Coordinates of N, CA and C and ligand atoms in Angstrom, one line a residue:
M1 N 10.5 -96.6 15.8 CA 9.4 -95.9 14.5 C 8.4 -95.8 14.9
S2 N 8.0 -94.6 14.5 CA 7.1 -93.7 14.5 C 5.7 -94.8 14.1
A3 N 4.5 -94.7 14.7 CA 3.7 -95.4 13.7 C 3.5 -94.9 12.2
M4 N 3.6 -93.5 11.9 CA 3.4 -92.7 10.9 C 4.6 -94.0 9.9
N5 N 5.5 -93.8 10.4 CA 6.8 -94.4 9.4 C 6.7 -95.5 9.4
S6 N 6.1 -96.5 10.0 CA 6.2 -97.2 9.2 C 5.1 -98.2 8.8
L7 N 3.8 -97.4 9.2 CA 3.0 -97.5 8.1 C 4.1 -97.3 6.4
N8 N 3.7 -96.4 6.7 CA 4.8 -95.4 4.6 C 5.9 -97.0 4.9
S9 N 6.6 -97.5 5.8 CA 7.5 -97.8 5.4 C 6.8 -99.6 5.2
L10 N 5.5 -99.7 5.5 CA 5.5 -101.5 5.1 C 4.7 -101.0 4.0
K11 N 4.0 -99.9 3.3 CA 3.4 -98.8 2.4 C 4.1 -99.6 1.0
S12 N 5.4 -98.6 0.9 CA 6.9 -98.4 0.1 C 7.0 -100.0 0.5
H13 N 6.8 -100.4 0.9 CA 8.3 -102.6 0.9 C 7.2 -103.2 1.0
Y14 N 5.8 -103.5 0.8 CA 4.5 -104.0 -0.1 C 4.4 -103.6 -1.6
G15 N 4.6 -102.6 -1.2 CA 4.6 -102.5 -3.3 C 5.4 -102.1 -3.6
A16 N 6.8 -102.8 -3.4 CA 8.1 -102.9 -4.1 C 8.6 -104.1 -4.7
F17 N 7.9 -105.0 -3.2 CA 7.8 -106.5 -2.9 C 6.6 -106.6 -4.6
V18 N 6.1 -106.5 -4.9 CA 4.5 -106.3 -5.7 C 4.8 -106.6 -6.9
D19 N 6.0 -105.2 -7.2 CA 6.3 -105.1 -8.4 C 7.4 -105.8 -8.7
E20 N 8.7 -107.0 -7.8 CA 9.5 -107.5 -8.1 C 8.6 -109.2 -8.6
V21 N 7.1 -109.2 -7.5 CA 6.0 -110.5 -7.9 C 5.8 -110.2 -9.8
Q22 N 5.3 -109.8 -9.8 CA 5.5 -109.1 -11.7 C 6.0 -109.5 -12.1
Q23 N 7.5 -108.6 -12.2 CA 8.3 -108.8 -12.7 C 8.7 -110.2 -13.5
C24 N 9.1 -111.1 -11.1 CA 9.3 -112.2 -11.9 C 8.0 -113.1 -12.6
C25 N 6.3 -112.9 -12.8 CA 6.1 -112.8 -13.3 C 6.1 -112.4 -15.3
L26 N 6.9 -111.3 -15.4 CA 6.7 -111.6 -17.0 C 8.5 -112.9 -17.2
E27 N 9.3 -112.6 -16.3 CA 9.8 -113.2 -16.8 C 10.3 -114.7 -17.2
Y28 N 8.8 -115.7 -16.3 CA 8.3 -116.5 -16.6 C 7.1 -116.7 -17.0
H29 N 7.3 -115.5 -18.1 CA 5.5 -115.6 -18.9 C 4.7 -116.5 -18.2
R30 N 4.4 -115.7 -16.6 CA 3.6 -115.8 -16.2 C 2.2 -115.0 -16.4
T31 N 1.1 -114.9 -16.4 CA 0.6 -113.5 -16.4 C 0.3 -113.0 -15.1
P32 N 0.4 -111.8 -14.9 CA 0.5 -111.4 -13.0 C -1.3 -111.6 -12.5
D33 N -1.7 -111.2 -13.0 CA -3.3 -111.6 -13.1 C -3.1 -113.1 -12.4
D34 N -3.1 -113.6 -12.3 CA -2.9 -115.3 -11.8 C -2.5 -115.5 -11.1
V35 N -1.5 -114.5 -9.9 CA -1.2 -114.9 -9.2 C -1.3 -114.0 -8.2
R36 N -2.2 -114.4 -6.6 CA -2.6 -113.8 -5.5 C -1.2 -114.1 -4.8
I37 N -0.8 -112.9 -3.8 CA 0.0 -113.4 -3.4 C -0.7 -113.0 -1.6
V38 N -0.6 -113.9 -0.9 CA -1.0 -114.0 0.4 C -0.6 -113.6 1.5
A39 N -0.6 -112.8 2.4 CA 0.3 -112.3 3.0 C 0.2 -112.7 4.8
V40 N 0.7 -113.7 4.6 CA 0.7 -114.1 6.4 C 1.1 -113.4 7.7
S41 N -0.1 -113.3 8.0 CA -0.1 -112.9 8.9 C 0.0 -113.2 10.5
K42 N 0.1 -114.5 10.8 CA 0.2 -114.7 11.8 C 1.3 -114.4 12.7
T43 N 2.6 -113.8 12.5 CA 3.3 -112.8 13.6 C 2.8 -111.3 13.9
V44 N 2.2 -111.1 13.6 CA 1.9 -109.8 14.0 C -0.2 -109.4 14.0
G45 N -0.1 -108.5 14.7 CA -1.6 -108.4 15.7 C -1.6 -107.6 14.7
V46 N -3.6 -107.4 15.0 CA -4.4 -106.0 14.7 C -3.9 -104.7 13.7
D47 N -3.0 -104.6 14.8 CA -2.4 -103.1 14.3 C -2.0 -103.1 12.9
V48 N -0.6 -104.3 12.8 CA -0.4 -104.7 11.6 C -0.9 -104.4 10.6
V49 N -1.5 -105.7 11.1 CA -3.0 -106.2 9.5 C -3.6 -104.7 9.4
A50 N -4.2 -103.7 9.9 CA -4.9 -102.6 9.5 C -3.3 -101.9 8.6
Q51 N -1.7 -101.9 9.1 CA -0.9 -100.9 8.0 C -1.2 -102.1 6.3
G52 N -1.8 -103.3 6.4 CA -1.4 -103.7 5.3 C -2.5 -104.0 4.4
I53 N -3.8 -103.5 5.3 CA -4.4 -103.3 4.5 C -4.4 -101.8 3.7
E54 N -3.8 -100.5 4.2 CA -2.9 -99.0 4.1 C -2.9 -99.1 2.9
A55 N -1.5 -100.8 3.1 CA -0.7 -100.3 2.2 C -0.8 -101.6 1.1
G56 N -2.6 -101.8 0.3 CA -2.9 -102.7 -0.2 C -3.2 -104.0 -0.4
I57 N -3.2 -104.7 0.5 CA -3.5 -105.6 1.7 C -4.6 -107.0 1.0
R58 N -4.2 -107.3 0.3 CA -6.1 -107.8 -0.2 C -6.4 -109.4 0.6
D59 N -5.0 -109.7 0.6 CA -5.6 -111.5 1.6 C -4.7 -111.9 2.1
F60 N -5.6 -112.2 2.8 CA -4.5 -112.6 4.1 C -4.3 -114.4 4.6
G61 N -3.1 -114.6 5.7 CA -3.2 -116.1 5.4 C -2.9 -116.0 7.4
E62 N -3.9 -117.0 7.6 CA -3.3 -117.2 9.3 C -2.5 -119.2 9.5
N63 N -1.9 -119.1 11.1 CA -2.4 -121.0 11.0 C -3.1 -121.1 12.4
R64 N -3.2 -120.3 12.9 CA -4.2 -120.8 14.2 C -5.4 -119.9 13.8
P65 N -6.4 -121.2 14.3 CA -8.3 -120.8 14.2 C -8.0 -119.8 14.9
D66 N -7.7 -118.7 16.5 CA -8.5 -118.2 16.8 C -7.7 -116.4 16.0
D67 N -6.3 -116.6 15.7 CA -5.9 -115.5 15.5 C -7.2 -115.3 13.6
L68 N -7.6 -115.7 13.2 CA -7.7 -116.3 12.3 C -8.8 -115.2 12.0
T69 N -10.0 -116.1 13.5 CA -11.2 -115.5 14.1 C -10.7 -113.7 14.2
L70 N -10.7 -113.7 15.3 CA -9.6 -112.2 15.2 C -9.9 -111.2 14.6
K71 N -8.7 -111.0 13.5 CA -8.5 -110.8 12.3 C -9.5 -110.9 11.7
G72 N -10.2 -111.7 11.1 CA -10.4 -111.7 10.0 C -12.5 -110.8 10.0
Q73 N -11.9 -110.9 11.3 CA -13.4 -110.2 12.4 C -13.9 -108.6 12.4
A74 N -12.2 -108.8 12.5 CA -11.6 -107.1 12.9 C -11.9 -106.5 11.0
F75 N -11.6 -107.7 10.1 CA -11.3 -107.7 9.0 C -12.1 -107.8 7.8
P76 N -13.3 -107.9 7.2 CA -14.5 -109.0 7.3 C -14.4 -108.1 5.6
D77 N -13.4 -107.3 5.3 CA -14.1 -107.3 4.0 C -12.7 -108.2 2.9
R78 N -11.8 -107.7 3.6 CA -10.5 -108.6 3.3 C -10.6 -110.3 2.7
T79 N -10.4 -110.9 2.1 CA -9.9 -112.7 2.0 C -9.4 -113.6 3.1
W80 N -9.7 -114.4 3.4 CA -8.5 -114.4 4.7 C -8.6 -115.8 4.8
H81 N -7.4 -116.7 4.2 CA -6.7 -118.4 4.2 C -6.3 -118.6 5.7
F82 N -7.1 -119.8 5.3 CA -6.5 -120.9 6.9 C -5.6 -121.8 6.0
I83 N -4.5 -121.4 6.8 CA -3.2 -122.4 6.1 C -2.4 -123.3 7.5
G84 N -3.2 -123.1 8.5 CA -2.3 -124.7 9.3 C -3.2 -125.4 9.5
N85 N -2.4 -125.9 10.7 CA -3.2 -126.8 11.0 C -4.7 -127.5 11.4
I86 N -5.2 -128.5 11.4 CA -7.1 -128.3 10.7 C -6.8 -129.7 12.7
Q87 N -7.8 -129.1 13.5 CA -8.2 -129.7 14.3 C -9.6 -129.9 14.3
S88 N -10.3 -131.2 14.4 CA -11.6 -131.3 14.0 C -12.5 -130.4 15.2
R89 N -11.9 -129.9 16.5 CA -12.8 -129.0 16.7 C -13.1 -127.8 17.2
K90 N -12.3 -127.0 15.8 CA -11.6 -125.7 15.3 C -12.4 -125.8 13.9
I91 N -13.4 -126.5 13.2 CA -13.4 -127.0 12.2 C -14.8 -126.2 12.1
P92 N -15.6 -125.6 13.2 CA -16.9 -124.8 12.6 C -15.9 -123.1 12.8
A93 N -15.6 -122.9 13.9 CA -14.3 -121.3 14.0 C -13.9 -121.3 12.4
I94 N -13.6 -122.7 12.2 CA -12.0 -122.0 10.8 C -13.1 -121.9 9.6
V95 N -14.5 -122.9 9.5 CA -15.7 -122.2 8.4 C -15.6 -121.2 8.1
A96 N -16.3 -121.1 9.4 CA -16.8 -119.4 9.5 C -16.7 -118.0 8.8
Q97 N -14.5 -118.7 9.3 CA -14.2 -117.2 9.0 C -13.1 -117.0 7.3
A98 N -12.9 -118.7 7.3 CA -11.7 -119.3 6.3 C -12.5 -119.1 4.6
D99 N -12.0 -117.8 3.7 CA -12.5 -118.1 2.3 C -11.6 -118.4 1.6
L100 N -10.7 -119.1 1.9 CA -10.4 -120.5 1.4 C -9.5 -120.9 2.6
I101 N -9.5 -122.7 2.6 CA -8.6 -123.0 3.5 C -7.3 -123.8 3.3
H102 N -6.3 -123.9 3.3 CA -5.5 -124.9 2.2 C -5.2 -126.2 3.1
S103 N -4.8 -126.4 3.7 CA -4.1 -127.6 5.2 C -5.3 -128.9 4.6
L104 N -6.3 -129.0 3.8 CA -6.6 -130.4 4.0 C -5.8 -131.6 3.5
Y105 N -6.1 -132.3 4.4 CA -6.0 -133.5 4.3 C -6.1 -134.5 4.9
Q106 N -6.5 -134.5 5.9 CA -7.1 -135.8 7.4 C -8.8 -136.2 6.4
A107 N -9.0 -137.4 5.7 CA -10.0 -138.0 5.6 C -11.2 -137.9 6.1
H108 N -10.7 -137.4 7.8 CA -12.0 -137.4 9.0 C -12.4 -136.0 8.9
H109 N -11.4 -135.3 8.3 CA -11.9 -134.1 8.7 C -13.0 -133.5 7.4
I110 N -13.4 -134.2 6.3 CA -14.6 -133.8 5.3 C -15.5 -133.7 5.4
E111 N -16.3 -134.6 7.0 CA -17.3 -134.4 6.8 C -17.9 -133.7 7.7
L112 N -17.0 -133.8 8.7 CA -16.5 -131.8 9.4 C -17.2 -131.0 9.5
L113 N -16.5 -130.9 7.9 CA -16.3 -129.4 7.2 C -17.4 -129.9 6.2
E114 N -18.0 -130.5 6.0 CA -19.4 -130.3 5.1 C -20.0 -129.9 6.4
K115 N -20.5 -130.3 7.8 CA -21.3 -130.0 8.2 C -21.0 -128.6 8.6
S116 N -20.3 -128.3 8.5 CA -20.2 -126.8 9.1 C -20.7 -125.4 8.2
A117 N -20.2 -126.3 6.8 CA -20.3 -125.7 5.6 C -22.3 -125.4 5.5
A118 N -22.6 -126.3 5.6 CA -24.0 -126.7 4.9 C -24.3 -125.9 5.9
S119 N -24.3 -125.6 7.6 CA -24.7 -125.3 8.6 C -24.9 -123.7 8.5
L120 N -23.3 -123.3 7.7 CA -24.1 -121.9 7.6 C -24.0 -121.5 6.0
G121 N -24.9 -122.7 5.7 CA -24.9 -122.2 4.1 C -23.5 -121.8 2.9
K122 N -22.2 -122.3 3.0 CA -21.3 -121.6 2.2 C -21.2 -122.9 1.7
V123 N -20.6 -122.9 0.4 CA -19.8 -124.0 -0.2 C -18.1 -123.7 0.7
Q124 N -17.6 -124.2 1.1 CA -16.5 -123.7 1.3 C -14.8 -124.7 0.6
K125 N -14.7 -123.8 -0.2 CA -13.3 -123.7 -0.9 C -11.8 -124.1 -0.2
V126 N -11.4 -124.9 -0.7 CA -10.5 -125.8 0.2 C -9.4 -126.2 -0.7
L127 N -8.3 -126.5 -0.7 CA -7.0 -126.6 -1.6 C -6.8 -128.3 -0.8
L128 N -6.0 -129.4 -1.7 CA -6.1 -130.3 -0.6 C -4.3 -130.7 -0.3
E129 N -3.5 -130.3 0.9 CA -2.8 -130.2 0.4 C -1.5 -132.0 0.4
V130 N -0.3 -131.5 0.1 CA 0.2 -132.3 -0.3 C 1.8 -133.1 0.2
N131 N 2.0 -133.7 0.6 CA 2.7 -134.4 1.3 C 4.7 -134.1 -0.2
V132 N 4.8 -133.7 -0.8 CA 4.9 -134.0 -2.6 C 6.4 -134.9 -2.6
A133 N 7.5 -134.2 -1.0 CA 8.6 -134.4 -1.3 C 8.9 -136.1 0.3
R134 N 7.9 -136.1 0.2 CA 7.4 -137.4 1.5 C 8.2 -136.6 2.1
E135 N 8.5 -136.1 3.0 CA 9.4 -136.0 4.4 C 8.5 -136.5 5.3
A136 N 8.9 -136.8 6.1 CA 9.0 -137.6 7.5 C 8.1 -135.8 8.5
N137 N 7.8 -136.0 10.0 CA 7.2 -134.8 10.6 C 6.5 -134.1 9.5
K138 N 5.8 -133.8 8.0 CA 5.5 -133.0 7.7 C 4.1 -133.5 7.2
Q139 N 2.6 -132.4 7.8 CA 1.7 -133.1 7.2 C 1.4 -132.9 6.0
G140 N 0.4 -133.4 4.8 CA 0.4 -133.6 3.8 C -0.7 -134.8 3.1
L141 N -0.7 -134.9 1.9 CA -1.4 -136.6 1.7 C -0.3 -136.8 1.0
A142 N 0.2 -138.0 1.2 CA 0.8 -138.6 0.2 C 0.8 -138.7 -1.2
P143 N 0.9 -138.6 -2.9 CA 0.3 -138.2 -3.8 C -0.1 -139.6 -3.7
Q144 N 0.4 -140.3 -4.0 CA -1.2 -141.6 -4.1 C -2.7 -141.8 -3.5
E145 N -2.4 -140.9 -2.5 CA -4.2 -140.7 -1.6 C -4.1 -139.5 -2.3
L146 N -4.0 -138.9 -2.7 CA -4.5 -137.6 -3.4 C -5.5 -137.9 -4.6
A147 N -6.3 -139.1 -5.2 CA -7.1 -139.1 -5.9 C -8.6 -139.4 -5.6
G148 N -8.5 -140.3 -4.1 CA -9.4 -141.0 -3.5 C -10.0 -139.4 -2.7
M149 N -8.5 -138.8 -1.6 CA -9.5 -138.2 -1.4 C -10.1 -136.7 -2.1
L150 N -10.2 -136.9 -3.8 CA -10.4 -135.0 -4.4 C -12.1 -136.6 -4.1
E151 N -11.7 -137.8 -4.4 CA -13.6 -137.9 -5.2 C -14.2 -138.0 -4.1
Q152 N -13.7 -138.6 -2.3 CA -14.5 -137.6 -0.8 C -15.0 -136.5 -1.2
C153 N -14.4 -135.6 -1.6 CA -14.1 -134.4 -1.7 C -15.8 -133.8 -2.3
S154 N -15.4 -134.4 -3.5 CA -15.8 -134.0 -4.7 C -18.3 -134.9 -4.5
A155 N -17.7 -135.4 -3.5 CA -19.2 -136.0 -3.3 C -20.0 -135.4 -1.9
Q156 N -19.5 -133.8 -1.6 CA -20.0 -132.9 -0.7 C -20.0 -132.5 -1.1
P157 N -21.9 -131.5 -1.1 CA -22.1 -130.5 -2.3 C -21.7 -129.2 -1.6
H158 N -20.6 -129.2 0.0 CA -20.6 -127.6 0.6 C -19.3 -127.7 0.3
I159 N -18.2 -128.6 0.2 CA -16.8 -128.3 -0.5 C -16.5 -128.3 -1.8
Q160 N -15.7 -127.3 -2.2 CA -15.3 -126.7 -3.3 C -13.8 -127.6 -3.4
V161 N -13.1 -128.2 -4.0 CA -12.1 -128.4 -3.7 C -11.4 -127.4 -5.3
C162 N -10.6 -126.5 -5.5 CA -10.1 -125.5 -5.7 C -8.5 -126.2 -6.5
G163 N -7.9 -126.5 -5.6 CA -6.6 -127.2 -6.3 C -5.6 -127.7 -4.7
L164 N -4.2 -127.6 -5.3 CA -3.3 -128.0 -4.2 C -2.1 -127.3 -3.5
M165 N -1.9 -127.5 -2.9 CA -1.2 -127.2 -1.9 C 0.0 -127.3 -1.2
T166 N 1.1 -127.1 -0.9 CA 2.1 -127.9 -0.9 C 3.2 -126.9 0.2
M167 N 4.2 -127.4 0.8 CA 5.6 -127.0 1.7 C 6.2 -127.3 1.2
A168 N 7.8 -127.0 0.5 CA 8.9 -127.8 0.1 C 10.1 -127.7 1.1
P169 N 10.4 -129.1 1.1 CA 11.9 -129.1 2.0 C 12.6 -127.3 1.9
Q170 N 13.0 -127.2 3.3 CA 13.7 -125.9 2.8 C 15.2 -126.1 3.0
G171 N 15.8 -124.6 2.7 CA 16.7 -124.2 2.1 C 17.4 -125.3 1.4
D172 N 17.5 -125.6 0.2 CA 17.7 -126.2 -1.1 C 17.2 -125.5 -2.0
L173 N 17.1 -124.7 -2.9 CA 16.2 -124.5 -3.7 C 15.9 -125.2 -5.1
I174 N 17.3 -126.1 -5.3 CA 16.2 -127.3 -6.3 C 15.7 -128.3 -6.2
Q175 N 16.0 -128.6 -4.6 CA 15.1 -129.4 -4.2 C 13.7 -128.8 -4.3
A176 N 12.9 -127.8 -3.9 CA 12.0 -126.8 -3.7 C 11.2 -126.7 -4.9
Q177 N 12.4 -126.4 -6.0 CA 11.6 -126.1 -7.6 C 11.1 -127.6 -7.9
E178 N 11.9 -129.0 -7.5 CA 11.7 -130.0 -8.0 C 9.8 -130.2 -7.1
C179 N 10.2 -130.1 -6.2 CA 8.9 -130.0 -4.9 C 7.9 -129.4 -5.8
F180 N 7.8 -128.3 -6.4 CA 6.8 -127.6 -6.6 C 6.8 -128.0 -8.8
E181 N 7.8 -128.3 -8.8 CA 6.6 -129.3 -10.6 C 5.9 -130.0 -10.2
N182 N 6.2 -130.9 -9.5 CA 5.8 -132.2 -8.8 C 4.1 -132.0 -8.5
L183 N 4.3 -130.7 -7.8 CA 2.6 -130.1 -7.1 C 2.2 -129.6 -9.0
A184 N 2.6 -129.5 -9.5 CA 2.2 -129.0 -10.2 C 1.6 -131.0 -11.6
E185 N 2.6 -131.2 -11.1 CA 2.2 -132.0 -12.4 C 0.6 -133.0 -12.1
L186 N 1.3 -133.3 -10.5 CA -0.1 -133.9 -10.3 C -1.6 -133.5 -9.8
A187 N -1.0 -132.1 -10.1 CA -3.0 -131.5 -10.7 C -2.8 -131.3 -11.8
Q188 N -1.7 -131.6 -13.1 CA -2.6 -131.6 -14.4 C -3.2 -132.9 -13.9
N189 N -2.4 -134.0 -14.2 CA -3.2 -135.2 -13.7 C -4.5 -135.7 -13.1
M190 N -4.8 -134.8 -11.7 CA -5.7 -134.8 -11.1 C -6.9 -134.3 -12.5
R191 N -6.2 -133.0 -13.0 CA -7.4 -132.7 -13.7 C -8.3 -134.0 -14.8
K192 N -6.4 -134.0 -15.4 CA -7.5 -135.0 -16.6 C -7.7 -136.4 -15.9
S193 N -7.4 -137.0 -15.3 CA -8.0 -138.6 -15.0 C -9.4 -138.3 -14.3
L194 N -9.8 -136.6 -13.7 CA -10.9 -136.6 -12.8 C -12.2 -136.0 -14.0
S195 N -11.8 -135.1 -14.9 CA -12.5 -134.3 -15.4 C -14.2 -134.5 -15.7
N196 N -14.6 -135.6 -15.4 CA -15.9 -136.3 -14.9 C -16.6 -135.3 -14.0
V197 N -16.0 -134.8 -12.5 CA -16.0 -134.3 -11.6 C -16.0 -133.1 -11.3
L198 N -15.1 -133.3 -11.9 CA -13.8 -131.0 -11.8 C -14.0 -130.8 -12.9
V199 N -15.2 -129.3 -12.7 CA -14.7 -128.4 -13.9 C -13.2 -127.9 -14.0
E200 N -12.7 -127.6 -15.2 CA -11.1 -127.6 -15.2 C -11.1 -125.5 -14.5
Q201 N -11.8 -125.3 -14.9 CA -11.3 -123.6 -13.6 C -11.4 -124.0 -12.4
E202 N -11.8 -124.6 -11.6 CA -12.3 -124.3 -10.5 C -10.6 -125.1 -10.1
F203 N -10.9 -126.4 -10.2 CA -9.1 -127.3 -9.8 C -8.2 -125.8 -9.9
R204 N -7.8 -125.5 -10.2 CA -6.4 -124.4 -10.8 C -5.4 -123.8 -9.8
E205 N -6.5 -124.1 -8.6 CA -5.5 -123.2 -7.8 C -3.8 -124.2 -7.3
L206 N -2.4 -124.1 -7.5 CA -1.1 -124.2 -6.6 C -0.8 -123.0 -6.3
S207 N -1.1 -123.7 -4.3 CA -0.2 -123.0 -3.4 C 0.7 -123.1 -3.3
M208 N 1.5 -122.4 -3.1 CA 3.0 -122.8 -2.9 C 3.9 -121.6 -3.3
G209 N 5.3 -121.7 -2.2 CA 6.5 -120.8 -2.6 C 5.7 -119.7 -1.3
M210 N 7.2 -119.5 -1.0 CA 6.6 -119.2 1.0 C 8.2 -118.0 0.4
S211 N 8.6 -116.9 1.3 CA 9.3 -116.0 1.7 C 10.5 -116.8 0.5
E212 N 11.4 -118.0 1.1 CA 12.4 -118.3 1.0 C 12.4 -118.7 -0.4
D213 N 11.8 -119.8 -0.9 CA 11.6 -119.8 -2.2 C 9.6 -119.4 -3.2
W214 N 10.6 -118.5 -3.3 CA 8.6 -118.2 -4.0 C 8.9 -118.1 -5.5
R215 N 10.4 -118.0 -5.6 CA 10.6 -117.2 -6.8 C 10.4 -118.9 -7.7
P216 N 11.1 -119.8 -7.1 CA 10.8 -121.2 -8.5 C 8.9 -121.5 -7.9
A217 N 8.8 -121.6 -6.7 CA 7.4 -121.5 -7.0 C 6.9 -121.0 -8.2
L218 N 7.1 -119.8 -8.9 CA 6.8 -118.8 -9.3 C 6.4 -119.5 -10.7
A219 N 8.1 -120.0 -10.7 CA 8.7 -120.9 -12.2 C 7.4 -122.0 -12.6
A220 N 7.2 -122.5 -11.7 CA 6.5 -124.3 -11.8 C 4.8 -123.7 -11.9
G221 N 4.4 -122.8 -11.5 CA 2.6 -122.2 -12.1 C 2.1 -121.9 -10.6
A222 N 3.0 -121.8 -9.9 CA 1.8 -121.3 -8.2 C 0.9 -120.4 -8.9
T223 N 0.3 -120.3 -8.2 CA -1.6 -119.3 -8.7 C -1.4 -118.8 -7.0
I224 N -1.0 -119.8 -6.3 CA -0.7 -118.5 -4.5 C 0.3 -118.4 -4.4
I225 N 1.1 -117.2 -4.0 CA 2.2 -117.7 -3.4 C 2.0 -117.1 -1.1
R226 N 2.9 -117.6 -0.8 CA 2.6 -117.1 1.6 C 3.3 -117.3 1.4
I227 N 3.7 -115.8 2.6 CA 4.8 -114.3 1.5 C 4.3 -113.5 4.0
G228 N 4.8 -114.7 4.4 CA 5.2 -113.9 5.7 C 6.0 -113.3 5.7
R229 N 7.4 -113.2 6.1 CA 8.6 -112.7 6.8 C 8.6 -111.6 5.5
L230 N 9.0 -112.0 4.4 CA 9.4 -111.3 3.4 C 8.4 -109.8 3.5
I231 N 6.7 -109.8 4.3 CA 6.3 -108.4 4.0 C 6.8 -107.9 5.4
F232 N 6.1 -108.3 6.2 CA 6.5 -108.7 7.8 C 7.3 -108.6 8.6
D233 N 8.4 -108.7 8.2 CA 9.7 -108.7 8.9 C 10.3 -108.1 9.0
D234 N 11.1 -106.9 9.4 CA 12.0 -105.9 9.0 C 13.4 -106.3 8.9
T235 N 13.2 -107.0 9.3 CA 15.1 -107.9 8.7 C 15.1 -108.0 7.7
Y236 N 13.5 -107.6 7.1 CA 14.0 -108.5 5.2 C 13.3 -107.4 4.0
R237 N 13.7 -105.7 5.2 CA 13.1 -104.7 4.8 C 14.8 -103.2 4.7
T238 N 14.4 -103.7 3.1 CA 15.8 -102.4 2.7 C 15.5 -101.1 2.4
Ligands
LIG1 C1 4.4 -119.5 8.3 C2 3.8 -119.3 6.8 C3 4.3 -120.1 5.5 C4 5.0 -118.1 5.6 O1 6.1 -118.0 5.4 P1 7.5 -117.4 5.7 O2 8.9 -118.0 4.9 O3 7.3 -116.1 6.8 O4 7.4 -116.1 4.3 C5 3.9 -119.6 4.4 N1 2.8 -121.1 5.2 C6 2.5 -121.7 5.8 C7 2.0 -122.9 6.0 C8 3.3 -120.8 7.1 O5 3.1 -121.5 8.1

C-alpha cells in the first residue's frame, strides 16, 4: 500500500470506529463526550502515529517507557497515556511524558512518583489498576487493597488519583462484563467512603475495555477505552 493509501485507510477506518463508539454510547444511554478513545500505539512506529494524528486521534497509549518518550517527544501536542508495567527506575521518564498513568498498583512506587512529579512541578494524574477478577499472573490491586492505596496517594500533593483501571479476563465477554461492572461498583464505593478526601469530579475515570471487549465496557460505564489492534492492525480493517 502506498503511504497515501494507508493514510486514507487509517483515516476512514478510525472515523468509522469513532462513529461506532458514538452509536454504542447512544444505545447504552451514555454521553459520547464522556468517553475517550485511547489509541494504543505500542505496535506501530512514529510514522503510523503521525498518520493517526492526521486521522484525528488525540490520545495515545504506550506500555513501554522508551516508546512513550520517543513518540511523546515527537508529538508533544497529543495526550499520552502510560498503560504498561511500572518499574521504579523508569518512573522519572514516565512522569516526564505521561499525562495519565493507568497502571499504578504498587505502594512502593507512590513515593517515587511523588518525587518525580514534584521535581517537574507537575501534578501527576494516575489511575489505580485493579485485578478485579483476582486472576493469577495479572497485575493490579486486590479490591480490598484499594482503599488503603487510595488514602496513601491522597496524602501526596503531586499525585492525583483520577479513577480506576482494569483488564478483563480474555475470551469471555460475559466474564468481561462482570469484571467491568465490578470495577464500576468499586469506584462508586470509593467515591462514597472517601468523599472527605476526594472531590467526586476528580475521581471519575474508568479505564476499561480493549479491542475485544470495549462494548461491554461502555455498557458498564467506561470513560476511557484502550484500543490497539482495532485501530492499527490491518486485519481488523474491513
Ligand atoms: C495492548 C493493550 C491494550 C490494547 O489491546 P488491543 O486488544 O490491541 O486493543 C489495552 N490496554 C493495555 C494495558 C494493553 O497493554
